[in-house]
Amino acid sequence: MRINGPGPSIGLSFGPALTPTVRALLAANITVFLLRFLLGDGGTRYAFDHLFGLVPREALDRLYLWQFVTYMFLHQNFWHIFFNMFLLWMFGSEIDSQWGKRAFLRYYLFTGIGAGLVYVLLMPRIEPATAAIPLIGASGAGYGILTAYGLLYPERRVLLWFLIPIKVKWFVIGLGVFELLATRTPSSVGHLAHLGGILFGVLYLKVGDGLWRKYSRARRRNRARGRFHVLDDAPTPAPRDEIDGILEKISREGLASLTEQERETLRRASRKN
């Protein structure tokens, strides 16, 4: 069994409030952990791990694509799940509070799936035997959360091994270097998945989030245009940007949120379908 678990122990002053999204993720992970424990150590657990863990050969050859998500909810033992859930709580709660449920879950899944993708594409080339071994654990997404925390709060300090104060930005950079070097040595820990979580975290925050926001704004405008048809030959047309802003506001907050001036602008520039 290959474990996707954290490297150095980490800590932060207690403690962030437990947000509903993080609470739900904790509950899901703990529930699956208990279920896996109840399966015992025999063939049933073996089949369970090979069906829901991330097995490179199964995920690629048989297109068991669900494994890119389900592997994040499986853990090998108490300390494995403890450190991953501790990381999720201590660093994820504040990000969840700042971003909101949808954005946080989107990022969590994106980095977790990305971590699994990096592992599946590269690990069998480095160690061919791993193609048939399930990867389990939430550390890929966890390292993505650490990356986001480091970019959002670079000057904050964490306690390495609960003892040594270090700025978050140096901590995350150090983790990345450690994981990169660790890939050179055979190990039961999925270091490539950790690197994948960091890589996809940076990719999302630097590129993906902006693209997603543009897509979401365009989708809201298109939904609003489905209710109103803008006339290009209106007598006194309002600027296109102003109309788009009003349509987006309708989609986001409803018609009741419009001011009288905005209603008049829309009446002059559009008619109902």
mmCIF file of C-alpha atoms in Angstrom:
data_model
loop_
_atom_site.group_PDB
_atom_site.id
_atom_site.type_symbol
_atom_site.label_atom_id
_atom_site.label_comp_id
_atom_site.label_asym_id
_atom_site.label_seq_id
_atom_site.Cartn_x
_atom_site.Cartn_y
_atom_site.Cartn_z
ATOM 1 C CA MET A 1 0.000 0.000 0.000
ATOM 2 C CA ARG A 2 1.319 3.435 -0.912
ATOM 3 C CA ILE A 3 0.309 6.179 1.483
ATOM 4 C CA ASN A 4 -0.327 9.763 0.471
ATOM 5 C CA GLY A 5 0.519 11.266 3.859
ATOM 6 C CA PRO A 6 2.246 14.411 5.132
ATOM 7 C CA GLY A 7 5.964 14.730 5.578
ATOM 8 C CA PRO A 8 7.175 16.897 8.479
ATOM 9 C CA SER A 9 4.753 17.402 11.334
ATOM 10 C CA ILE A 10 3.204 20.861 11.336
ATOM 11 C CA GLY A 11 1.401 23.059 13.801
ATOM 12 C CA LEU A 12 -0.232 26.422 14.276
ATOM 13 C CA SER A 13 -1.445 28.293 17.298
ATOM 14 C CA PHE A 14 -4.857 26.999 18.352
ATOM 15 C CA GLY A 15 -7.045 27.342 16.631
ATOM 16 C CA PRO A 16 -9.253 28.309 13.689
ATOM 17 C CA ALA A 17 -13.006 27.912 13.897
ATOM 18 C CA LEU A 18 -14.268 24.734 12.281
ATOM 19 C CA THR A 19 -16.214 25.810 9.173
ATOM 20 C CA PRO A 20 -19.186 23.800 7.818
ATOM 21 C CA THR A 21 -17.302 22.807 4.653
ATOM 22 C CA VAL A 22 -14.259 21.557 6.544
ATOM 23 C CA ARG A 23 -16.552 19.811 9.028
ATOM 24 C CA ALA A 24 -18.270 17.984 6.156
ATOM 25 C CA LEU A 25 -14.921 16.902 4.681
ATOM 26 C CA LEU A 26 -13.744 15.707 8.083
ATOM 27 C CA ALA A 27 -16.956 13.718 8.559
ATOM 28 C CA ALA A 28 -16.664 12.120 5.118
ATOM 29 C CA ASN A 29 -13.036 11.113 5.674
ATOM 30 C CA ILE A 30 -13.672 9.734 9.148
ATOM 31 C CA THR A 31 -16.747 7.798 7.970
ATOM 32 C CA VAL A 32 -14.810 6.134 5.132
ATOM 33 C CA PHE A 33 -11.913 5.434 7.496
ATOM 34 C CA LEU A 34 -14.221 3.625 9.934
ATOM 35 C CA LEU A 35 -15.882 1.725 7.103
ATOM 36 C CA ARG A 36 -12.512 0.588 5.795
ATOM 37 C CA PHE A 37 -11.482 -0.449 9.311
ATOM 38 C CA LEU A 38 -14.636 -2.566 9.693
ATOM 39 C CA LEU A 39 -13.798 -4.430 6.488
ATOM 40 C CA GLY A 40 -10.891 -6.109 8.293
ATOM 41 C CA ASP A 41 -7.499 -6.984 6.846
ATOM 42 C CA GLY A 42 -8.543 -9.601 4.312
ATOM 43 C CA GLY A 43 -9.656 -9.754 0.734
ATOM 44 C CA THR A 44 -12.616 -7.429 1.208
ATOM 45 C CA ARG A 45 -10.395 -4.507 2.172
ATOM 46 C CA TYR A 46 -7.980 -5.408 -0.625
ATOM 47 C CA ALA A 47 -10.813 -5.232 -3.156
ATOM 48 C CA PHE A 48 -12.104 -2.007 -1.578
ATOM 49 C CA ASP A 49 -8.688 -0.320 -1.830
ATOM 50 C CA HIS A 50 -8.232 -1.425 -5.439
ATOM 51 C CA LEU A 51 -11.669 -0.161 -6.383
ATOM 52 C CA PHE A 52 -11.595 3.213 -4.610
ATOM 53 C CA GLY A 53 -7.875 3.867 -4.124
ATOM 54 C CA LEU A 54 -5.967 5.386 -7.038
ATOM 55 C CA VAL A 55 -4.389 2.492 -8.943
ATOM 56 C CA PRO A 56 -2.496 3.871 -11.966
ATOM 57 C CA ARG A 57 -3.115 0.820 -14.130
ATOM 58 C CA GLU A 58 -6.823 0.721 -13.327
ATOM 59 C CA ALA A 59 -7.329 4.477 -13.641
ATOM 60 C CA LEU A 60 -5.667 4.664 -17.057
ATOM 61 C CA ASP A 61 -6.258 1.300 -18.719
ATOM 62 C CA ARG A 62 -9.764 0.601 -17.417
ATOM 63 C CA LEU A 63 -10.782 4.264 -17.045
ATOM 64 C CA TYR A 64 -11.696 3.994 -13.365
ATOM 65 C CA LEU A 65 -11.846 7.779 -13.326
ATOM 66 C CA TRP A 66 -13.747 7.979 -10.040
ATOM 67 C CA GLN A 67 -10.549 6.890 -8.321
ATOM 68 C CA PHE A 68 -9.093 10.379 -8.851
ATOM 69 C CA VAL A 69 -11.660 11.598 -6.301
ATOM 70 C CA THR A 70 -12.309 8.619 -4.028
ATOM 71 C CA TYR A 71 -8.655 7.966 -3.201
ATOM 72 C CA MET A 72 -8.592 11.214 -1.199
ATOM 73 C CA PHE A 73 -11.057 9.785 1.340
ATOM 74 C CA LEU A 74 -9.162 6.570 2.135
ATOM 75 C CA HIS A 75 -6.500 6.413 4.856
ATOM 76 C CA GLN A 76 -4.246 3.631 6.063
ATOM 77 C CA ASN A 77 -4.195 4.124 9.834
ATOM 78 C CA PHE A 78 -4.986 6.547 12.671
ATOM 79 C CA TRP A 79 -1.886 8.729 12.312
ATOM 80 C CA HIS A 80 -2.313 8.920 8.561
ATOM 81 C CA ILE A 81 -5.817 10.340 8.805
ATOM 82 C CA PHE A 82 -4.985 12.388 11.912
ATOM 83 C CA PHE A 83 -2.252 14.453 10.274
ATOM 84 C CA ASN A 84 -4.172 14.919 7.027
ATOM 85 C CA MET A 85 -7.320 16.045 8.861
ATOM 86 C CA PHE A 86 -5.275 18.220 11.212
ATOM 87 C CA LEU A 87 -3.772 19.956 8.186
ATOM 88 C CA LEU A 88 -7.222 20.375 6.622
ATOM 89 C CA TRP A 89 -8.610 21.934 9.801
ATOM 90 C CA MET A 90 -5.703 24.181 10.747
ATOM 91 C CA PHE A 91 -5.062 25.636 7.296
ATOM 92 C CA GLY A 92 -8.274 24.983 5.408
ATOM 93 C CA SER A 93 -10.765 26.563 7.806
ATOM 94 C CA GLU A 94 -9.530 30.117 7.346
ATOM 95 C CA ILE A 95 -9.339 29.744 3.566
ATOM 96 C CA ASP A 96 -12.861 28.332 3.532
ATOM 97 C CA SER A 97 -14.104 31.290 5.574
ATOM 98 C CA GLN A 98 -12.489 33.729 3.153
ATOM 99 C CA TRP A 99 -13.395 32.051 -0.136
ATOM 100 C CA GLY A 100 -16.756 30.447 0.608
ATOM 101 C CA LYS A 101 -17.931 26.851 0.310
ATOM 102 C CA ARG A 102 -18.055 26.495 -3.471
ATOM 103 C CA ALA A 103 -14.685 28.078 -4.171
ATOM 104 C CA PHE A 104 -12.992 26.108 -1.394
ATOM 105 C CA LEU A 105 -14.440 22.757 -2.491
ATOM 106 C CA ARG A 106 -13.556 23.509 -6.112
ATOM 107 C CA TYR A 107 -9.959 24.229 -5.137
ATOM 108 C CA TYR A 108 -9.745 21.225 -2.796
ATOM 109 C CA LEU A 109 -10.943 18.804 -5.476
ATOM 110 C CA PHE A 110 -8.885 20.457 -8.209
ATOM 111 C CA THR A 111 -5.632 20.078 -6.279
ATOM 112 C CA GLY A 112 -6.496 16.571 -5.085
ATOM 113 C CA ILE A 113 -7.350 15.385 -8.590
ATOM 114 C CA GLY A 114 -4.292 17.168 -9.985
ATOM 115 C CA ALA A 115 -2.067 15.490 -7.403
ATOM 116 C CA GLY A 116 -3.458 12.111 -8.428
ATOM 117 C CA LEU A 117 -2.943 12.896 -12.103
ATOM 118 C CA VAL A 118 0.726 13.787 -11.594
ATOM 119 C CA TYR A 119 1.230 10.584 -9.604
ATOM 120 C CA VAL A 120 -0.499 8.347 -12.170
ATOM 121 C CA LEU A 121 1.380 9.811 -15.125
ATOM 122 C CA LEU A 122 4.858 9.831 -13.575
ATOM 123 C CA MET A 123 5.133 7.302 -10.765
ATOM 124 C CA PRO A 124 4.830 4.098 -12.850
ATOM 125 C CA ARG A 125 7.662 5.383 -15.037
ATOM 126 C CA ILE A 126 9.902 5.817 -11.999
ATOM 127 C CA GLU A 127 8.808 2.653 -10.183
ATOM 128 C CA PRO A 128 6.926 0.305 -12.577
ATOM 129 C CA ALA A 129 5.660 -1.867 -9.718
ATOM 130 C CA THR A 130 3.538 1.022 -8.413
ATOM 131 C CA ALA A 131 1.234 0.755 -11.431
ATOM 132 C CA ALA A 132 -0.728 -1.929 -9.573
ATOM 133 C CA ILE A 133 -0.530 -0.423 -6.065
ATOM 134 C CA PRO A 134 -3.344 1.852 -4.794
ATOM 135 C CA LEU A 135 -2.467 5.345 -3.636
ATOM 136 C CA ILE A 136 -4.642 6.547 -0.761
ATOM 137 C CA GLY A 137 -4.838 9.710 1.337
ATOM 138 C CA ALA A 138 -5.804 13.373 1.180
ATOM 139 C CA SER A 139 -2.326 14.865 1.319
ATOM 140 C CA GLY A 140 -2.309 15.953 -2.321
ATOM 141 C CA ALA A 141 -5.250 18.253 -1.623
ATOM 142 C CA GLY A 142 -3.693 19.079 1.745
ATOM 143 C CA TYR A 143 -0.494 20.306 0.132
ATOM 144 C CA GLY A 144 -2.666 22.339 -2.220
ATOM 145 C CA ILE A 145 -4.262 23.969 0.828
ATOM 146 C CA LEU A 146 -0.817 24.672 2.293
ATOM 147 C CA THR A 147 0.180 26.283 -0.994
ATOM 148 C CA ALA A 148 -2.876 28.538 -0.948
ATOM 149 C CA TYR A 149 -2.209 29.466 2.667
ATOM 150 C CA GLY A 150 1.393 30.302 1.841
ATOM 151 C CA LEU A 151 0.350 32.573 -1.025
ATOM 152 C CA LEU A 152 -2.451 34.239 0.958
ATOM 153 C CA TYR A 153 -0.556 34.723 4.222
ATOM 154 C CA PRO A 154 3.160 34.488 3.347
ATOM 155 C CA GLU A 155 4.404 36.410 6.386
ATOM 156 C CA ARG A 156 2.517 34.409 8.994
ATOM 157 C CA ARG A 157 4.440 31.947 11.113
ATOM 158 C CA VAL A 158 3.841 28.255 11.705
ATOM 159 C CA LEU A 159 5.599 25.894 14.066
ATOM 160 C CA LEU A 160 7.709 23.260 12.329
ATOM 161 C CA TRP A 161 7.509 20.083 14.426
ATOM 162 C CA PHE A 162 5.467 22.224 16.853
ATOM 163 C CA LEU A 163 8.703 23.895 17.999
ATOM 164 C CA ILE A 164 10.466 26.008 15.368
ATOM 165 C CA PRO A 165 8.751 29.243 14.190
ATOM 166 C CA ILE A 166 9.031 29.751 10.455
ATOM 167 C CA LYS A 167 7.252 32.007 7.956
ATOM 168 C CA VAL A 168 4.641 30.208 5.902
ATOM 169 C CA LYS A 169 6.243 31.149 2.575
ATOM 170 C CA TRP A 170 9.553 29.534 3.538
ATOM 171 C CA PHE A 171 7.757 26.563 5.027
ATOM 172 C CA VAL A 172 5.886 25.858 1.778
ATOM 173 C CA ILE A 173 9.013 26.360 -0.348
ATOM 174 C CA GLY A 174 10.928 24.052 1.976
ATOM 175 C CA LEU A 175 8.224 21.408 1.708
ATOM 176 C CA GLY A 176 8.358 21.600 -2.069
ATOM 177 C CA VAL A 177 12.129 21.131 -2.112
ATOM 178 C CA PHE A 178 11.888 18.276 0.400
ATOM 179 C CA GLU A 179 9.227 16.477 -1.652
ATOM 180 C CA LEU A 180 11.221 16.941 -4.862
ATOM 181 C CA LEU A 181 14.336 15.427 -3.293
ATOM 182 C CA ALA A 182 12.311 12.655 -1.680
ATOM 183 C CA THR A 183 11.122 11.406 -5.068
ATOM 184 C CA ARG A 184 14.678 10.196 -5.711
ATOM 185 C CA THR A 185 14.395 7.632 -2.913
ATOM 186 C CA PRO A 186 11.970 4.656 -2.921
ATOM 187 C CA SER A 187 9.303 5.210 -0.271
ATOM 188 C CA SER A 188 5.795 4.151 0.750
ATOM 189 C CA VAL A 189 4.802 7.854 0.791
ATOM 190 C CA GLY A 190 3.368 9.409 -2.377
ATOM 191 C CA HIS A 191 5.838 12.292 -2.684
ATOM 192 C CA LEU A 192 4.921 12.875 -6.325
ATOM 193 C CA ALA A 193 1.289 13.385 -5.302
ATOM 194 C CA HIS A 194 2.428 16.003 -2.787
ATOM 195 C CA LEU A 195 4.338 17.807 -5.513
ATOM 196 C CA GLY A 196 1.280 17.539 -7.731
ATOM 197 C CA GLY A 197 -0.861 19.187 -5.066
ATOM 198 C CA ILE A 198 1.591 22.095 -4.820
ATOM 199 C CA LEU A 199 1.884 22.401 -8.602
ATOM 200 C CA PHE A 200 -1.867 22.387 -9.239
ATOM 201 C CA GLY A 201 -2.401 24.758 -6.318
ATOM 202 C CA VAL A 202 -0.077 27.333 -7.878
ATOM 203 C CA LEU A 203 -1.607 26.715 -11.318
ATOM 204 C CA TYR A 204 -5.129 27.304 -10.031
ATOM 205 C CA LEU A 205 -4.310 30.393 -7.982
ATOM 206 C CA LYS A 206 -2.198 32.055 -10.666
ATOM 207 C CA VAL A 207 -4.229 31.100 -13.752
ATOM 208 C CA GLY A 208 -7.262 28.922 -13.131
ATOM 209 C CA ASP A 209 -9.089 31.127 -10.647
ATOM 210 C CA GLY A 210 -9.051 34.107 -13.004
ATOM 211 C CA LEU A 211 -10.317 31.969 -15.889
ATOM 212 C CA TRP A 212 -13.069 30.533 -13.699
ATOM 213 C CA ARG A 213 -14.197 34.011 -12.637
ATOM 214 C CA LYS A 214 -14.372 35.161 -16.254
ATOM 215 C CA TYR A 215 -16.356 32.056 -17.186
ATOM 216 C CA SER A 216 -18.747 32.552 -14.263
ATOM 217 C CA ARG A 217 -19.352 36.220 -15.151
ATOM 218 C CA ALA A 218 -19.991 35.325 -18.782
ATOM 219 C CA ARG A 219 -22.392 32.559 -17.758
ATOM 220 C CA ARG A 220 -24.354 34.913 -15.492
ATOM 221 C CA ARG A 221 -24.604 37.489 -18.265
ATOM 222 C CA ASN A 222 -25.795 34.858 -20.738
ATOM 223 C CA ARG A 223 -28.455 33.638 -18.316
ATOM 224 C CA ALA A 224 -29.684 37.206 -17.903
ATOM 225 C CA ARG A 225 -29.693 37.765 -21.668
ATOM 226 C CA GLY A 226 -31.933 34.713 -21.939
ATOM 227 C CA ARG A 227 -34.564 36.744 -20.120
ATOM 228 C CA PHE A 228 -33.938 40.049 -21.907
ATOM 229 C CA HIS A 229 -33.133 40.678 -25.564
ATOM 230 C CA VAL A 230 -30.975 43.778 -25.967
ATOM 231 C CA LEU A 231 -31.813 45.898 -29.013
ATOM 232 C CA ASP A 232 -28.902 47.285 -30.988
ATOM 233 C CA ASP A 233 -31.137 49.981 -32.518
ATOM 234 C CA ALA A 234 -32.570 51.362 -29.285
ATOM 235 C CA PRO A 235 -33.193 55.146 -29.484
ATOM 236 C CA THR A 236 -30.733 56.063 -26.764
ATOM 237 C CA PRO A 237 -28.690 52.936 -26.084
ATOM 238 C CA ALA A 238 -26.732 52.640 -22.879
ATOM 239 C CA PRO A 239 -23.080 51.560 -23.056
ATOM 240 C CA ARG A 240 -22.665 47.790 -23.465
ATOM 241 C CA ASP A 241 -20.627 47.517 -20.249
ATOM 242 C CA GLU A 242 -23.417 49.217 -18.302
ATOM 243 C CA ILE A 243 -26.036 46.863 -19.701
ATOM 244 C CA ASP A 244 -23.861 43.808 -18.970
ATOM 245 C CA GLY A 245 -23.421 45.002 -15.406
ATOM 246 C CA ILE A 246 -27.186 45.359 -14.942
ATOM 247 C CA LEU A 247 -27.841 41.908 -16.424
ATOM 248 C CA GLU A 248 -25.237 40.345 -14.178
ATOM 249 C CA LYS A 249 -26.782 42.053 -11.154
ATOM 250 C CA ILE A 250 -30.206 40.641 -12.073
ATOM 251 C CA SER A 251 -28.758 37.139 -12.307
ATOM 252 C CA ARG A 252 -26.893 37.520 -9.026
ATOM 253 C CA GLU A 253 -29.418 39.419 -6.875
ATOM 254 C CA GLY A 254 -32.735 39.395 -8.738
ATOM 255 C CA LEU A 255 -34.862 42.103 -10.342
ATOM 256 C CA ALA A 256 -35.822 43.580 -6.996
ATOM 257 C CA SER A 257 -32.229 44.699 -6.445
ATOM 258 C CA LEU A 258 -32.293 47.196 -9.361
ATOM 259 C CA THR A 259 -32.520 50.900 -8.726
ATOM 260 C CA GLU A 260 -35.113 52.959 -10.573
ATOM 261 C CA GLN A 261 -32.392 54.382 -12.821
ATOM 262 C CA GLU A 262 -31.151 50.884 -13.684
ATOM 263 C CA ARG A 263 -34.715 49.792 -14.482
ATOM 264 C CA GLU A 264 -35.171 52.768 -16.787
ATOM 265 C CA THR A 265 -31.849 52.042 -18.529
ATOM 266 C CA LEU A 266 -32.931 48.455 -19.111
ATOM 267 C CA ARG A 267 -36.371 49.501 -20.359
ATOM 268 C CA ARG A 268 -34.793 51.821 -22.900
ATOM 269 C CA ALA A 269 -32.263 49.243 -24.091
ATOM 270 C CA SER A 270 -34.238 46.010 -24.067
ATOM 271 C CA ARG A 271 -37.541 44.301 -24.444
ATOM 272 C CA LYS A 272 -38.859 41.013 -23.082
ATOM 273 C CA ASN A 273 -38.450 37.919 -25.303
#
